[in-house]
Amino acid sequence: MTDRRSFLKTAAAASAAAAATPLLGSCQTGKDKYGIGLDKSLQSKLIVEPGNAVPITGTFLDEISTDIPHQNWGEAEWDRDFQYMKKFGIDTVIIIRCGLRKWMTYPSPYLLKKGYYYPSVDLVDMFCRLAEKYGMSLYIGLYDSDEYWYTGVYNNEIEINRFIIDELWERYGHYKSFKGWYLSYEISRRSKGAIEGYQKLGQQCKELSKSKEYPNGYPTFISPIIEGIKGVSAQSAQLRRADRPDIMEHMRDWDEIFEGIHEFVDACAFQDGYNDYDEIEDYISVNKMLADKWGIHSWTNCESFDRDMPIKFLPIKFDKLRMKLEAAKRCGVEKAITFEFSHFISPQSAYLQAGHLYDRYLEYFGKKI
Amino acid sequence: MTDRRSFLKTAAAASAAAAATPLLGSCQTGKDKYGIGLDKSLQSKLIVEPGNAVPITGTFLDEISTDIPHQNWGEAEWDRDFQYMKKFGIDTVIIIRCGLRKWMTYPSPYLLKKGYYYPSVDLVDMFCRLAEKYGMSLYIGLYDSDEYWYTGVYNNEIEINRFIIDELWERYGHYKSFKGWYLSYEISRRSKGAIEGYQKLGQQCKELSKSKEYPNGYPTFISPIIEGIKGVSAQSAQLRRADRPDIMEHMRDWDEIFEGIHEFVDACAFQDGYNDYDEIEDYISVNKMLADKWGIHSWTNCESFDRDMPIKFLPIKFDKLRMKLEAAKRCGVEKAITFEFSHFISPQSAYLQAGHLYDRYLEYFGKKI
Amino acid sequence: MTDRRSFLKTAAAASAAAAATPLLGSCQTGKDKYGIGLDKSLQSKLIVEPGNAVPITGTFLDEISTDIPHQNWGEAEWDRDFQYMKKFGIDTVIIIRCGLRKWMTYPSPYLLKKGYYYPSVDLVDMFCRLAEKYGMSLYIGLYDSDEYWYTGVYNNEIEINRFIIDELWERYGHYKSFKGWYLSYEISRRSKGAIEGYQKLGQQCKELSKSKEYPNGYPTFISPIIEGIKGVSAQSAQLRRADRPDIMEHMRDWDEIFEGIHEFVDACAFQDGYNDYDEIEDYISVNKMLADKWGIHSWTNCESFDRDMPIKFLPIKFDKLRMKLEAAKRCGVEKAITFEFSHFISPQSAYLQAGHLYDRYLEYFGKKI
């Protein structure tokens, strides 16, 4: 039998033990198994003006990916990622495409009839719900056959998306978070049928989504590539190409494209990773000038992966991201989105460089971690 | 001196402190440094029938690797990996090869005489012990000179393995976990000497390991490649090839190979990653038909890495794994093994996508995490 | 009001709870969410003589990288990395280059006039401070235009570095940790102007840093490549090359180079990753013999990344590192440095294989973790 004295002793011993290092372990002291910890009071000593850049407020959701390996997240991890996005300042998420080749993000009756692959989860539904939960606007990208990259022809693209747009509206139109359309061809320069494709699909999207709040239909946007020095295939071992159009050709081409599509496309976010860092500002300013001319909103797609490394692709170096966002600010760009948060910036990314990029970004913009 | 009252106060204070949040820190609340946690109650909403697939019950151990970077695990990490395997449902582990070019998994007297490299750990011994500890069957793979890939000739392979098989049996034959042989040539189609090689080596393995329990010797198996559209070198920047034999040629070739080897090979697990996803079922069903014809057990080697990405190689997308295992079930495949658990599925893999694949798999098969 | 009895009860309950599993959670018990833990008592069973090798006591700091993706660490992470280095046995850190193409590690007035990119942090200053804090010697590498790789001409290199060396000395010469210069051309064989470049820049570095302690100026060192079988571009999909000079040509070339530079270069650390593992000892012994002949200290740059894998580059397999350091010991090499600790060995590296390499290394050298 335990008398009071020994009972007290036991209680005290347990308490003491609970407070001691061996019991409470590393998570208490912040030391790892080597006895080494992180001194969080150490701040990086910035020698540039902090926050003098366009903040990133949108991101693609690249869940059907062409060249970025999948992270295999379930709904719990996606929920957490939306929390990380929110803290980062993201208010807009864009499903990059709702189908790619034979892969789908949702069980499309139209694509199933073609024998395409049934997904295990309805990702469009999940992203609509998560965007609603965290108060973000969701853009849904169209189906991408991947054929036009090789053929230059968009006929099939247009034909299929006529059905896809209707399906998307019918299935997900009721979600309040669904706020816009992403026309997902990554065209560059004039491609046969591209202008017509943007017109037709943009028009259909807008017709369908007209409402009191959006009398002309939901906004649409595009995010084209630039045929720059880094415009090589992800499958290529090379990082640069020798031939490419110069900036004047780029300007003439896009003047013509914007002329053709400006009635059906509300914003344009050129991908900013195809040029050398000292060319980027020139390109952004030309793009801004053209967009202003044709009444299109100037966004930038600030790529958060590094195009200069033999591993294709890991998170970008913070200073590269910063320089691109600073250039965007100097040019008066309205909004920066990124490709993309979940692999290249998220603290839970499989690429651990991403979480440090997240921290550097918050540090630069003076946000608390 | 401490009186009883103050002593009690101290005890109570320590207890209270131990229970409080700031002391116990983030591991208690599940929140990270951003104040963000994972809501484990969120389940992915599956829209496919769960578990309607052949489960993975075997894995290669790729500790001497040709193209997958090494994780540098010690015995403690390997012990933990066997625990992860066990929970996943693995009952069979296969040492993919006991030597490769000049590298060895064990200090082979025969290979040492050739000047090959002395290993710092006897991995075969370690894997035998771990398989025994966790109640798994271990297959040991033979020596792989890597020469036949380039020469098409297996003479050297056969000559060396005559000695290696004897060494393996002498050194590790006493382990109860040692239950079978893996004939490690990854041949495809008819290669000069391959059939003869399988015959000779299979026969030697079986002769040596005859026992009451195994009157014909331990089982042997092979895991050949399929000359499919993704049959390109890991060192190539390309992902696909233009030329390849069609499925009828594949059938005729393997009918001939099986005819030659069926007396010495008990099971065949074709690698399932070389074909497009909508071709896989055709290939598996042809393979099953041929294996049945020749009395060989039909396994499948369900690759758990992604062949479609520019980074060669990271863990596969769960839906791709699922589709292959579903196809295997529809075709009546007996057992699925994978290449391989420790890099591409294990929760302690250096590739963090792997742990999420583990979770998706358990979720799909209705197992608790 | 709480009487003493219930007070005691509460205290005891809190204590008990604090010691119980559900409250203290996984970090206490060492079990993860799967209920699986690491049994730290399990030691790898080494079958080689432990520690019979040159220890690594120096590392490059590759913060301006050509081909290794950036980790995005802030000062807190760098501070922690110096702690990991210290425990590992590092006493020397080398900034691999203070500028590369248009990128800088510090705000160089000279390079800014050329329009090069302003960095967000003065990395040279940070590394000087951290080396001072942790009692290490810091070598600073010169500016690298990257042009000579393509042109074979070093004129521009010499011209620019004349200014850079002065800037470095003026800005950072007062740091006690600043102890040497790294002449950062990775030349191999005779390149036009290379010898003259080493002479001029080595002389300038030494003149500037003469002191009582260093009457001939701070020590300088180089770390050349060897034109070996693995001497292929990081951007190439290939791992090996067919043509290469043989070891006799290597010897003749370097005899001539050493003759030209030995007055201005104190140590030479050839990169040890370009040869096959059974050629390495021959190369190191030739290098040692030549260095002895010309009065240059023999170091080795023991690369800690793997050149044999399709992912370029991840941490090396421990046995490969061990074999190279063993060969260095047999040849009498004085000091081993590595390229580089922070990506390929550090426990906080984004490549998790690195932390396991750290553990294997400490285990082999009989150091406690």
PDB file of C-alpha atoms in Angstrom, chain B residues 106-107 118-122, chain C residues 45-49:
ATOM      1  CA  TYR B 106      28.620  -9.084 -49.627  1.00  0.00           C
ATOM      2  CA  PRO B 107      32.369  -9.764 -49.487  1.00  0.00           C
ATOM      3  CA  TYR B 118      34.961  -4.505 -50.810  1.00  0.00           C
ATOM      4  CA  PRO B 119      31.684  -3.358 -49.220  1.00  0.00           C
ATOM      5  CA  SER B 120      31.571  -1.760 -45.770  1.00  0.00           C
ATOM      6  CA  VAL B 121      28.593  -3.894 -44.705  1.00  0.00           C
ATOM      7  CA  ASP B 122      27.445  -7.424 -45.584  1.00  0.00           C
TER       8      ASP B 122
ATOM      9  CA  LYS C  45      27.938  -3.972 -38.679  1.00  0.00           C
ATOM     10  CA  LEU C  46      31.022  -2.616 -40.412  1.00  0.00           C
ATOM     11  CA  ILE C  47      33.291  -5.188 -42.061  1.00  0.00           C
ATOM     12  CA  VAL C  48      35.956  -2.665 -42.983  1.00  0.00           C
ATOM     13  CA  GLU C  49      38.473  -1.033 -40.669  1.00  0.00           C
TER      14      GLU C  49
END
